[in-house]
Every structure is written in C-alpha cells, then in structure tokens.
Coordinates of C-alpha atoms and ligand atoms in Angstrom, one line a residue:
X1 CA -25.5 0.3 23.0
X2 CA -27.6 2.7 20.9
X3 CA -27.4 3.5 17.2
X4 CA -25.4 5.0 15.6
X5 CA -22.6 2.9 16.9
X6 CA -19.1 4.4 16.7
X7 CA -16.4 2.7 14.6
X8 CA -12.7 3.7 15.0
X9 CA -10.6 2.7 12.0
X10 CA -6.8 2.7 12.2
X11 CA -5.2 3.7 8.9
X12 CA -6.4 5.6 5.8
X13 CA -5.0 3.2 3.2
X14 CA -7.4 1.6 0.7
X15 CA -8.6 -0.9 3.3
X16 CA -9.4 1.8 5.9
X17 CA -11.1 4.1 3.4
X18 CA -13.2 1.3 2.0
X19 CA -14.3 0.2 5.5
X20 CA -15.1 3.9 6.3
X21 CA -17.2 4.3 3.1
X22 CA -19.2 1.1 3.7
X23 CA -19.6 2.0 7.4
X24 CA -21.1 5.4 6.4
X25 CA -23.4 3.8 3.8
X26 CA -24.7 1.8 6.8
X27 CA -25.2 4.7 9.1
X28 CA -22.3 4.2 11.5
X29 CA -20.5 7.1 13.2
X30 CA -17.0 6.6 11.8
X31 CA -13.6 8.2 12.4
X32 CA -10.4 7.1 10.6
X33 CA -7.2 7.8 12.6
X34 CA -4.2 8.1 10.1
X35 CA -0.7 8.6 11.4
X36 CA 0.5 10.3 8.2
X37 CA -0.6 13.6 6.7
X38 CA -2.1 12.1 3.6
X39 CA -4.5 9.2 2.8
X40 CA -3.4 6.2 0.6
X41 CA -0.8 4.3 2.6
X42 CA 1.4 2.4 0.1
X43 CA -0.9 3.5 -2.7
X44 CA 1.0 6.8 -2.6
X45 CA 1.8 9.5 -5.1
X46 CA 4.0 12.6 -4.8
X47 CA 4.8 15.7 -6.8
X48 CA 8.3 16.2 -8.1
X49 CA 9.4 18.9 -10.5
X50 CA 5.9 19.1 -12.1
X51 CA 5.6 15.3 -12.4
X52 CA 3.1 13.2 -10.4
X53 CA 5.0 10.1 -9.3
X54 CA 2.7 7.1 -9.4
X55 CA 3.8 5.1 -6.3
X56 CA 1.5 2.0 -6.7
X57 CA -1.2 1.2 -9.3
X58 CA -0.2 -0.7 -12.4
X59 CA -3.5 -2.4 -12.8
X60 CA -6.8 -2.4 -11.1
X61 CA -8.5 -5.8 -11.1
X62 CA -12.3 -5.2 -11.5
X63 CA -11.9 -2.1 -13.7
X64 CA -14.6 -3.4 -16.2
X65 CA -18.2 -4.6 -15.8
X66 CA -18.9 -8.3 -15.2
X67 CA -17.2 -8.9 -11.9
X68 CA -18.3 -8.3 -8.3
X69 CA -15.1 -6.3 -7.9
X70 CA -16.3 -3.8 -10.5
X71 CA -19.6 -3.3 -8.5
X72 CA -17.5 -2.7 -5.4
X73 CA -15.3 -0.1 -7.1
X74 CA -18.4 1.7 -8.4
X75 CA -19.8 1.8 -4.9
X76 CA -16.5 3.1 -3.7
X77 CA -16.7 5.9 -6.2
X78 CA -13.5 5.2 -8.2
X79 CA -15.1 4.2 -11.6
X80 CA -17.2 7.2 -12.4
X81 CA -15.0 10.0 -13.7
X82 CA -12.0 7.7 -14.2
X83 CA -10.7 6.6 -17.6
X84 CA -9.0 3.2 -17.8
X85 CA -6.2 2.3 -20.2
X86 CA -6.3 -1.4 -21.1
X87 CA -2.9 -2.8 -22.1
X88 CA -2.6 -5.5 -24.7
X89 CA 0.6 -6.8 -23.1
X90 CA 1.3 -7.8 -19.5
X91 CA 5.1 -7.3 -19.6
X92 CA 7.7 -6.8 -22.3
X93 CA 11.1 -8.5 -22.2
X94 CA 14.0 -7.1 -24.3
X95 CA 16.9 -9.3 -25.1
X96 CA 16.6 -12.4 -23.0
X97 CA 19.7 -14.2 -24.4
X98 CA 19.1 -12.2 -27.6
X99 CA 15.3 -12.8 -27.8
X100 CA 12.5 -10.3 -27.2
X101 CA 9.5 -11.7 -25.4
X102 CA 6.1 -10.0 -25.6
X103 CA 3.8 -11.3 -22.8
X104 CA 0.4 -10.6 -24.6
X105 CA -2.7 -10.5 -22.4
X106 CA -4.6 -12.4 -25.1
X107 CA -4.0 -16.1 -24.3
X108 CA -4.2 -17.3 -28.0
X109 CA -1.8 -14.6 -29.2
X110 CA 0.5 -15.4 -26.2
X111 CA 0.5 -19.1 -27.0
X112 CA 1.5 -18.5 -30.6
X113 CA 4.3 -16.2 -29.6
X114 CA 5.7 -18.5 -26.9
X115 CA 5.6 -21.4 -29.4
X116 CA 7.5 -19.3 -31.9
X117 CA 10.2 -18.8 -29.3
X118 CA 10.3 -22.5 -28.3
X119 CA 8.4 -25.0 -30.5
X120 CA 9.7 -27.8 -28.3
X121 CA 7.8 -26.5 -25.3
X122 CA 4.3 -27.1 -26.7
X123 CA 3.2 -29.2 -23.8
X124 CA 4.2 -26.8 -21.0
X125 CA 2.9 -23.8 -23.1
X126 CA -0.5 -25.4 -23.7
X127 CA -0.8 -26.3 -20.0
X128 CA 0.0 -22.7 -19.1
X129 CA -2.5 -21.2 -21.5
X130 CA -5.2 -23.7 -20.6
X131 CA -4.7 -22.8 -16.9
X132 CA -5.1 -19.1 -17.6
X133 CA -8.3 -19.8 -19.6
X134 CA -9.8 -22.1 -17.0
X135 CA -9.1 -19.7 -14.1
X136 CA -10.5 -16.8 -16.2
X137 CA -13.9 -18.7 -16.3
X138 CA -14.3 -18.5 -12.5
X139 CA -17.3 -16.7 -11.1
X140 CA -16.4 -17.0 -7.4
X141 CA -18.5 -14.3 -5.6
X142 CA -16.5 -11.6 -4.1
X143 CA -19.4 -9.5 -2.8
X144 CA -19.8 -11.2 0.6
X145 CA -17.4 -11.9 3.4
X146 CA -16.5 -15.7 3.3
X147 CA -17.5 -16.0 6.9
X148 CA -21.1 -15.1 5.9
X149 CA -21.5 -17.8 3.3
X150 CA -23.4 -20.9 4.4
X151 CA -22.9 -24.5 3.3
X152 CA -25.5 -24.1 0.5
X153 CA -23.7 -21.1 -0.8
X154 CA -20.4 -23.0 -0.9
X155 CA -22.1 -26.0 -2.7
X156 CA -23.3 -23.6 -5.4
X157 CA -19.9 -22.0 -5.7
X158 CA -18.2 -25.4 -6.0
X159 CA -20.7 -26.7 -8.6
X160 CA -20.4 -23.5 -10.7
X161 CA -16.7 -23.2 -10.5
X162 CA -15.5 -26.7 -10.3
X163 CA -12.8 -26.6 -13.1
X164 CA -11.4 -23.2 -12.1
X165 CA -11.3 -24.1 -8.4
X166 CA -9.5 -27.4 -9.2
X167 CA -7.0 -25.4 -11.3
X168 CA -6.5 -22.8 -8.6
X169 CA -6.0 -25.6 -6.0
X170 CA -3.5 -27.4 -8.2
X171 CA -1.4 -24.3 -9.0
X172 CA -1.5 -22.9 -5.5
X173 CA 0.8 -25.8 -4.5
X174 CA 3.4 -25.0 -7.2
X175 CA 5.7 -22.0 -7.1
X176 CA 6.3 -19.9 -10.3
X177 CA 10.0 -21.1 -10.2
X178 CA 8.8 -24.8 -10.1
X179 CA 6.5 -24.1 -13.1
X180 CA 9.4 -22.4 -14.9
X181 CA 11.4 -25.6 -14.7
X182 CA 8.9 -27.3 -17.0
X183 CA 10.3 -25.3 -19.9
X184 CA 13.1 -26.7 -22.0
X185 CA 13.9 -23.2 -23.3
X186 CA 16.2 -21.3 -21.1
X187 CA 14.6 -18.0 -22.4
X188 CA 11.2 -19.1 -21.3
X189 CA 12.5 -20.3 -17.9
X190 CA 14.2 -17.0 -17.3
X191 CA 11.1 -15.1 -18.4
X192 CA 8.9 -16.9 -15.8
X193 CA 11.4 -16.7 -13.0
X194 CA 11.9 -13.0 -13.6
X195 CA 8.3 -12.0 -14.0
X196 CA 7.9 -11.1 -10.3
X197 CA 8.9 -13.0 -7.2
X198 CA 9.5 -16.6 -8.4
X199 CA 8.6 -18.0 -4.9
X200 CA 5.0 -16.9 -5.4
X201 CA 2.4 -19.6 -6.0
X202 CA 1.6 -20.1 -9.7
X203 CA -2.1 -19.5 -9.0
X204 CA -1.3 -15.9 -8.1
X205 CA 0.4 -15.3 -11.4
X206 CA -2.3 -17.1 -13.4
X207 CA -5.1 -15.1 -11.7
X208 CA -3.4 -11.8 -12.8
X209 CA -3.2 -13.1 -16.4
X210 CA -6.7 -14.4 -16.2
X211 CA -8.1 -11.0 -15.2
X212 CA -6.0 -9.2 -17.7
X213 CA -7.2 -11.6 -20.5
X214 CA -10.8 -10.7 -19.6
X215 CA -10.0 -7.0 -20.0
X216 CA -10.8 -6.2 -16.4
X217 CA -7.4 -5.1 -15.2
X218 CA -7.2 -1.6 -16.6
X219 CA -4.9 1.2 -15.4
X220 CA -6.8 4.2 -14.1
X221 CA -5.3 7.3 -15.8
X222 CA -4.0 9.7 -13.2
X223 CA -2.6 6.7 -11.2
X224 CA -2.5 6.4 -7.4
X225 CA -2.9 10.1 -6.7
X226 CA -6.2 10.5 -8.6
X227 CA -7.5 7.1 -7.4
X228 CA -6.9 7.9 -3.7
X229 CA -8.3 11.4 -4.1
X230 CA -11.6 9.9 -5.4
X231 CA -11.8 7.4 -2.5
X232 CA -11.2 10.1 0.1
X233 CA -13.7 12.4 -1.6
X234 CA -16.3 9.6 -1.5
X235 CA -15.7 9.0 2.2
X236 CA -15.9 12.6 3.1
X237 CA -19.1 13.1 1.0
X238 CA -20.8 10.4 3.0
X239 CA -19.9 12.3 6.2
X240 CA -16.9 10.3 7.4
X241 CA -14.3 11.9 9.7
X242 CA -10.6 11.6 8.8
X243 CA -8.0 12.7 11.3
X244 CA -4.4 13.1 10.1
X245 CA -1.3 13.0 12.3
X246 CA -3.0 10.6 14.7
X247 CA -0.8 7.6 15.4
X248 CA -2.7 4.9 17.3
X249 CA -0.5 3.3 19.9
X250 CA -2.9 1.2 21.9
X251 CA -6.3 -0.5 21.5
X252 CA -7.6 -0.6 25.1
X253 CA -9.8 -3.5 26.1
X254 CA -12.0 -4.5 29.0
X255 CA -13.8 -7.8 29.6
X256 CA -12.7 -9.1 26.2
X257 CA -14.2 -6.2 24.3
X258 CA -12.5 -3.2 22.7
X259 CA -13.0 0.2 24.2
X260 CA -11.7 2.4 21.4
X261 CA -8.2 3.6 20.5
X262 CA -5.5 5.6 22.2
X263 CA -3.4 7.9 20.1
X264 CA 0.3 8.9 20.6
X265 CA -0.7 12.1 22.5
X266 CA -2.2 10.0 25.2
X267 CA -5.8 10.7 24.3
X268 CA -8.4 8.0 24.5
X269 CA -11.1 7.9 21.7
X270 CA -14.0 5.7 22.8
X271 CA -15.6 3.5 20.1
X272 CA -17.9 0.5 20.0
X273 CA -15.9 -1.2 17.2
X274 CA -12.3 -0.9 16.1
X275 CA -11.0 -1.9 12.7
X276 CA -7.2 -2.2 12.4
X277 CA -6.6 -1.4 8.7
X278 CA -2.9 -1.0 9.3
X279 CA 0.2 -3.2 9.7
X280 CA -0.9 -6.6 11.1
X281 CA 2.2 -7.1 13.4
X282 CA 1.7 -3.7 15.0
X283 CA -2.0 -4.2 15.6
X284 CA -1.7 -7.7 17.0
X285 CA 1.5 -7.5 18.9
X286 CA 1.9 -3.9 19.9
X287 CA -1.5 -2.2 20.0
X288 CA -3.5 -4.9 21.7
X289 CA -2.8 -6.1 25.2
X290 CA -1.3 -9.6 25.4
X291 CA -3.5 -12.6 25.5
X292 CA -5.8 -12.2 22.5
X293 CA -3.6 -13.8 19.8
X294 CA -4.0 -17.5 19.7
X295 CA -1.1 -19.9 18.9
X296 CA -2.3 -20.6 15.4
X297 CA -2.2 -17.0 14.4
X298 CA 1.1 -16.3 16.2
X299 CA 2.6 -19.3 14.3
X300 CA 1.3 -17.9 11.0
X301 CA 2.9 -14.5 11.7
X302 CA 6.2 -16.3 12.5
X303 CA 6.3 -18.6 9.5
X304 CA 4.8 -16.6 6.6
X305 CA 7.1 -14.3 4.7
X306 CA 6.3 -10.7 3.8
X307 CA 6.8 -9.5 0.2
X308 CA 10.5 -8.7 -0.3
X309 CA 11.3 -5.1 0.6
X310 CA 11.2 -2.6 -2.2
X311 CA 13.4 0.2 -3.6
X312 CA 11.2 2.3 -5.8
X313 CA 13.1 4.3 -8.5
X314 CA 11.4 7.3 -10.2
X315 CA 12.7 9.6 -12.9
X316 CA 11.3 12.5 -14.9
X317 CA 12.5 12.6 -18.5
X318 CA 12.1 15.6 -20.9
X319 CA 11.1 13.5 -23.9
X320 CA 8.4 11.2 -25.2
X321 CA 8.7 7.4 -25.7
X322 CA 6.4 6.7 -28.6
X323 CA 8.5 3.8 -29.8
X324 CA 7.9 1.8 -26.6
X325 CA 4.9 -0.6 -26.5
X326 CA 3.2 0.0 -23.2
X327 CA 2.5 -3.0 -20.9
X328 CA 0.9 -3.5 -17.5
X329 CA 4.2 -4.1 -15.7
X330 CA 6.7 -2.4 -18.0
X331 CA 9.8 -3.0 -20.1
X332 CA 12.2 -5.5 -18.7
X333 CA 15.8 -4.9 -20.0
X334 CA 19.3 -6.2 -19.3
X335 CA 21.4 -3.7 -17.3
X336 CA 24.6 -2.9 -19.0
X337 CA 25.8 -1.9 -15.6
X338 CA 24.4 -4.3 -13.0
X339 CA 23.4 -2.6 -9.8
X340 CA 23.5 -3.6 -6.1
X341 CA 20.3 -2.5 -4.3
X342 CA 20.9 -3.2 -0.6
X343 CA 22.1 -6.8 -0.5
X344 CA 20.6 -7.8 -3.9
X345 CA 22.3 -7.6 -7.2
X346 CA 20.2 -6.7 -10.3
X347 CA 21.3 -7.5 -13.8
X348 CA 17.9 -6.7 -15.3
X349 CA 15.3 -4.2 -14.3
X350 CA 11.7 -3.5 -15.3
X351 CA 11.1 0.2 -16.2
X352 CA 7.5 1.4 -16.3
X353 CA 7.5 4.1 -19.0
X354 CA 4.3 6.1 -18.6
X355 CA 3.9 7.0 -22.2
X356 CA 0.3 5.9 -21.9
X357 CA -0.5 8.4 -19.1
X358 CA 0.4 11.9 -20.1
X359 CA -1.4 13.3 -17.0
X360 CA 1.6 12.3 -14.9
X361 CA 4.1 14.6 -16.6
X362 CA 4.3 18.0 -18.1
X363 CA 3.6 18.2 -21.8
X364 CA 6.2 16.4 -23.9
X365 CA 7.8 14.7 -20.9
X366 CA 7.5 11.2 -19.4
X367 CA 7.5 9.7 -15.9
X368 CA 9.5 6.4 -15.6
X369 CA 9.5 4.2 -12.5
X370 CA 11.1 0.8 -11.5
X371 CA 10.4 -1.6 -8.7
X372 CA 13.6 -3.2 -7.4
X373 CA 13.4 -6.0 -4.8
X374 CA 15.9 -5.6 -2.0
X375 CA 16.3 -6.5 1.7
X376 CA 15.2 -4.5 4.8
X377 CA 18.2 -5.2 7.1
X378 CA 21.0 -3.6 5.1
X379 CA 19.1 -0.3 4.5
X380 CA 18.1 -0.2 8.2
X381 CA 21.7 -0.9 9.4
X382 CA 23.2 1.6 7.0
X383 CA 20.8 4.4 8.1
X384 CA 21.4 3.6 11.8
X385 CA 25.2 3.6 11.4
X386 CA 25.7 6.4 8.8
X387 CA 22.8 8.4 7.5
X388 CA 25.2 10.2 5.0
X389 CA 26.2 6.8 3.5
X390 CA 22.5 5.8 3.3
X391 CA 21.8 9.0 1.2
X392 CA 24.9 8.3 -0.9
X393 CA 23.7 4.7 -1.5
X394 CA 20.4 6.1 -2.8
X395 CA 22.2 8.5 -5.1
X396 CA 24.6 5.8 -6.4
X397 CA 21.6 3.6 -7.4
X398 CA 19.9 6.6 -9.1
X399 CA 23.0 7.4 -11.0
X400 CA 23.5 3.8 -12.1
X401 CA 19.9 3.4 -13.2
X402 CA 20.1 6.6 -15.1
X403 CA 23.2 5.4 -17.0
X404 CA 21.4 2.1 -17.7
X405 CA 18.4 4.0 -19.1
X406 CA 20.7 6.0 -21.2
X407 CA 22.2 2.8 -22.6
X408 CA 18.7 1.7 -23.6
X409 CA 17.5 5.1 -24.8
X410 CA 20.5 7.1 -25.9
X411 CA 20.2 10.7 -24.8
X412 CA 18.0 10.1 -21.8
X413 CA 20.8 10.7 -19.3
X414 CA 21.0 14.4 -20.5
X415 CA 17.2 14.8 -20.5
X416 CA 16.6 13.9 -16.8
X417 CA 14.6 16.4 -14.8
X418 CA 15.0 14.4 -11.6
X419 CA 15.7 10.9 -10.2
X420 CA 14.7 9.6 -6.8
X421 CA 14.7 6.4 -4.8
X422 CA 12.3 5.3 -2.1
X423 CA 13.9 2.6 0.1
X424 CA 12.3 0.0 2.4
X425 CA 12.9 2.5 5.2
X426 CA 10.7 5.0 3.4
X427 CA 8.0 2.4 3.2
X428 CA 8.4 1.5 6.8
X429 CA 8.4 5.1 8.1
X430 CA 5.6 6.2 5.7
X431 CA 3.2 3.4 6.3
X432 CA 4.4 1.3 9.3
X433 CA 4.3 -1.9 7.3
X434 CA 6.4 -4.7 8.7
X435 CA 9.9 -4.7 7.3
X436 CA 8.9 -2.2 4.7
X437 CA 6.6 -4.8 2.9
X438 CA 4.6 -3.1 0.2
X439 CA 1.9 -5.7 -0.3
X440 CA 1.7 -7.7 3.0
X441 CA 2.3 -11.5 2.8
X442 CA 4.1 -13.0 -0.2
X443 CA 1.6 -15.5 -1.7
X444 CA 3.8 -18.6 -1.5
X445 CA 2.2 -22.0 -1.7
X446 CA 2.3 -22.1 2.1
X447 CA 0.6 -18.7 2.4
X448 CA -2.1 -19.7 -0.1
X449 CA -3.1 -22.5 2.3
X450 CA -3.2 -20.2 5.4
X451 CA -6.3 -18.4 6.5
X452 CA -5.6 -15.2 8.4
X453 CA -8.6 -14.3 10.5
X454 CA -10.1 -10.8 10.3
X455 CA -11.3 -11.1 13.9
X456 CA -10.2 -12.8 17.1
X457 CA -12.1 -15.4 19.0
X458 CA -11.1 -13.9 22.4
X459 CA -11.8 -10.3 21.6
X460 CA -15.2 -8.9 20.7
X461 CA -15.8 -5.9 18.4
X462 CA -12.2 -6.0 17.0
X463 CA -11.7 -6.5 13.2
X464 CA -8.7 -6.4 10.9
X465 CA -8.6 -5.3 7.2
X466 CA -6.0 -4.8 4.5
X467 CA -3.2 -6.7 2.9
X468 CA -2.1 -8.4 6.1
X469 CA -5.4 -10.5 6.3
X470 CA -5.3 -11.3 2.5
X471 CA -2.0 -13.1 1.5
X472 CA -0.9 -11.7 -1.9
X473 CA -2.3 -8.3 -1.0
X474 CA -3.2 -5.8 -3.7
X475 CA -5.9 -3.1 -4.0
X476 CA -9.0 -5.4 -4.5
X477 CA -8.3 -7.5 -1.4
X478 CA -7.5 -4.4 0.7
X479 CA -10.9 -2.9 -0.4
X480 CA -13.0 -5.9 0.0
X481 CA -11.5 -6.8 3.4
X482 CA -12.6 -3.4 4.6
X483 CA -16.1 -3.9 3.2
X484 CA -16.2 -7.4 4.7
X485 CA -15.4 -6.0 8.2
X486 CA -18.5 -3.8 7.9
X487 CA -20.6 -6.7 6.7
X488 CA -19.5 -8.7 9.8
X489 CA -20.3 -5.7 12.0
X490 CA -23.7 -5.3 10.4
X491 CA -24.4 -9.0 11.2
X492 CA -23.3 -8.5 14.8
X493 CA -25.7 -5.5 15.0
X494 CA -28.5 -7.5 13.3
X495 CA -28.7 -4.9 10.6
X496 CA -29.1 -5.4 6.9
X497 CA -25.9 -4.5 5.0
X498 CA -26.7 -1.7 2.5
X499 CA -24.7 -0.4 -0.5
X500 CA -25.2 2.4 -2.8
X501 CA -23.5 3.8 -5.9
X502 CA -22.8 7.6 -5.9
Ligands
FAD601 C1 5.0 0.0 -6.0 C2 3.7 -0.7 -5.8 C3 3.0 -1.2 -6.8 C4 1.7 -1.8 -6.6 N1 1.0 -2.1 -7.6 C5 -0.3 -2.6 -7.4 C6 -1.2 -2.8 -8.5 O1 -0.8 -2.6 -9.7 N2 -2.4 -3.4 -8.3 C7 -2.8 -3.7 -7.0 O2 -3.9 -4.2 -6.8 N3 -2.0 -3.5 -6.0 C8 -0.8 -2.9 -6.1 N4 0.0 -2.6 -5.1 C9 -0.4 -3.0 -3.7 C10 -1.5 -2.2 -3.1 O3 -1.2 -0.8 -3.3 C11 -1.6 -2.5 -1.6 O4 -1.7 -3.9 -1.4 C12 -2.8 -1.8 -0.9 O5 -2.8 -0.4 -1.3 C13 -2.7 -2.0 0.6 O6 -3.6 -1.2 1.2 P1 -3.9 -1.3 2.8 O7 -4.9 -0.3 3.2 O8 -4.1 -2.7 3.1 O9 -2.5 -1.0 3.5 P2 -1.6 0.4 3.6 O10 -1.6 1.0 2.3 O11 -0.3 0.0 4.2 O12 -2.4 1.3 4.6 C14 -2.2 1.3 6.0 C15 -2.4 2.7 6.5 O13 -2.4 2.7 7.9 C16 -1.6 3.8 8.4 N5 -1.1 3.4 9.8 C17 -0.2 2.4 10.0 N6 0.0 2.4 11.4 C18 -0.8 3.3 11.9 C19 -1.0 3.7 13.3 N7 -0.3 3.2 14.3 N8 -1.9 4.7 13.5 C20 -2.6 5.3 12.5 N9 -2.4 5.0 11.2 C21 -1.5 4.0 10.9 C22 -0.5 4.0 7.4 O14 0.0 5.3 7.5 C23 -1.3 3.7 6.1 O15 -1.9 4.9 5.6 C24 1.3 -2.0 -5.2 C25 2.0 -1.5 -4.2 C26 3.2 -0.8 -4.4 C27 4.0 -0.2 -3.3

C-alpha cells in the first residue's frame, strides 16, 4: 500500500469528526460517510420559531486548561472562538419533601449545605465530599490510546494517581442507589437517587462532580449547534471529505482485512482502513460479515444495558427567567400533574432553563428543555400500530409539561411560542443508535469493569470509535476514541502521530 492511505469513517458524530480531524492532521485521505443530512449525531440542534434548540451539551469536560482533554478540544478547534459559562451549581432541587437542595460544584460549600439539611448524615456526607476531592486530584493521561501505553507508563500512572485510582475502583463497584442508602435523611436519599440514572456506578457521578469542582466542565455558549459547526469547519479546513445521505450498509472484507464500505445505493467505496463511528450493534452484527465478533464481545453486547431511552422536551417561552439560579443540569421540580412518558411515570422533572445562554432564543425569550427517561418498546409499538396515536401521545406530554411549567412559573403557559418532544424513535431514526440510546452503554458497576475493544483480533484495519466503545459515553470519550483510532492506525503504519492546534 502507498501513502496517503484511505480511511473511510462511518458516521459524522463527534467520534467520526474527531477521527477525521486527527486523520487529516496525519496526512490520511479521509472520507466520512454520514447517513443523515447534518453532522453531529445525538449532539444535535435544530431551529424552531427563531429558537436554536440545544439537543445535547450541558457541560463539556475539558473546557479549561490543565487537562489533556483541554488540549484535545483545542486541537479539534472548539475552544478558540467559543465562550464557556461555568456554573456554580450542578443541579437545583426545588421542594424535596419541602426542602430546596442546591448541589454546589464547590465541595466545601456543598458539604456545609448538605450538613445543614441533615446534620445526622455527617459521616456519609464527609465520605462523599472526600471522594469528590480525591478523584479530582487524578492526573490520568488521556492523550494516548490505552493500548499504546507500556508497563512502565502504567507503573507511573499508578504511582502518581494511587489514591484517586483506589477511590475510582471502590466506587465503580457501588451504584448511586446503593450509595444513596447510606443517608439517614430521606431528602438526601431522594436527591441522590434522582440525580440521573440511579443504577450508574458511583464513580461516574463522582467524576462529573470532580471535573465540575475543578472548573473544567463549562457550557459552550451556543450549545450543540455552534459546537458541531466548529468541529465540521475544522475537519473541512484540513481537507476532509464529508458525504451526507450516505448510509453504510456493509463493510466488505477479504482475507480477514476490510476492503472499504458499501453504501445503501449499492456502491462500493474502497479504503485501506474503516472506522465505524456509529452504532456498535449495527457495525458488528449487521455491517460486518459473520465470524469476526468473538464470544467475549458478543456476551458483552448481550449483557450490558444501554442508557434508558429518552424523550426530549423543548419549549420556547416569550419571557426571561432572571429569578432562576442556573445550574449544569437544570432545575428539578415536583410535577403538580405527574406525567406518563411511554411506560414510565414521572412525578418530578428537571427543566434546563437557558437563561445563561441568550444566543439560543430571540431577545427577551428563553429556551427550556427537559430530558425524560422512558422506554423504547412502547413508543415503537405505538408508532407501528397507530401513528396518529403516537403523535397524540407526544402532544399530550407537551401539554402536560406546559401545565406543569405554568404551575412553577405562573403565566408561562400563555407565553409559549412552541413545545416539542423528540422520542426514542426520533433518536433511533436520526442516529441509528440501538434502542434509541442517547449515550451508549449505561455505566453500571458491571459496565465499568468491562473493556469494549476498539478493534477486532480477527479483522485487520477495522476500528471502532464513539460512545459504544466507552461505557458511560459523553463527548470527551467520543472524541478521544476517534483520536485513539488514528493513533492505532499510525502505529500500524509505523508513522509518528502528529497533532496541531489551528
Ligand atoms: C440530551 C443529551 C444530552 C447530553 N449531554 C451531554 C453533556 O452535557 N456532556 C457530554 O459530554 N455528553 C452529553 N451527551 C452525550 C453525547 O452527546 C454523546 O455521547 C456523543 O455526542 C456521542 O457521539 P458519537 O459520535 O459517539 O455517536 P453519535 O452521535 O450517535 O454519532 C453517530 C453518527 O453515525 C451516523 N450513522 C449511524 N449509522 C450510520 C450508517 N449506517 N451509515 C452512515 N452513518 C451512520 C449517525 O447518523 C450519527 O451521525 C448528551 C446527549 C444527549 C442526547
């Protein structure tokens, strides 16, 4: 094979764009095949009545100097020209059994506040705060694919990060729900259980708080739309090719080596390397011929659970919300009118009120969104059996959430410019993600112990990137898994891996 070698990337989400950018920095001839008509995947944004709906980013880990992730984001071109909003609170809870809970990102302030709520829980609160501070001290390198680290590198990492690695190990075996049980106060138990999915490993929760406490989890003003536009711009400026409306259906192989990709229109596109930066199930079990997935990987795909499917509510409101303290995740409130979303009943919801990002709404107006966990099956069945009932279910949930918002903020119901609901089917159809998962595998204690390989022993020149190879998902793992694939390809080509900042 001669240089430049051709790399075909499936998917223009964050992982695919990152792989493409690093591939171009290293001189490869790259084409990204994207089935949709827009880049970004689940990190989506869309226009509605003059509002820019932010479909993903709440926080970007690595938004400030001092971590390898920051260097990566700079190389990817999303730091320069972006302004970041650093929240002082992670989430706000209103009226949990009559108590308001402010989840401050400053651990000392958070400790004092939690102690005020429950002085009897000193031991559990101190353990929690100590774990955040210990994990925040970690300097685990995230600039090199783990496969490229040698035993000496690992020894240095272990010596330098002994305490934080021990804490991560300990809390990766405990779910958030199990940790919540340590509290005597039912308010604190509820707050922990409701923070996100309670089945997640505690480590995952602690790491988010640790990064936030270091001030390196800022929100990029402009949200997902501006962020993806900058990534795409960087890729194109480096000379990368991006083809929209090109669904890859097969990855042909011969003699245990990939030959390129085949798109839905039957065309074959030859390539020396293929990076599947799309849904893992589709890549492994539908695009590749049988025989390449070993039992261990097959077993992982059968036993691990994806993130619960998501219904994503958005609303444009013709007023400002200066009275609401902004937080990374949003304002969690009791619903005066509980709402069924698919098979799940919600008696509380977290509304993200974008009063800290005026670029998402016309002057004097505010975008509001809410992430509501649901199931995939009931939405799928409803649409199959009765598309009109599916549309009615979406409208019913929007009306109900609007009434709930109005109960929290009197007058909002009359000030609504629009409401909308993306369902798990929307996610599935838009991005192809398995069962509409919006962030890959749920980081349960089991998932935290499972390594999902980014390449296969039996197939040469095939790599995977994105939230299906990094349990817990999120933008940083999507981006560094794309970069890691290029580092591994550079090693295979015996080329030095180069980076540059625009
Ligand atoms: C509401 C919400 C909030 C979130 N908040 C945050 C946050 O605050 N911080 C954070 O770090 N992360 C957050 N995330 C998660 C983060 O956005 C994702 O983990 C990340 O964007 C995943 O990127 P990806 O490239 O791995 O996958 P995807 O975004 O799924 O990209 C895959 C791409 O492949 C394409 N594709 C699929 N199949 C094919 C095919 N056959 N042929 C061609 N193309 C194909 C898809 O169209 C898609 O563009 C959030 C996600 C959501 C939905």
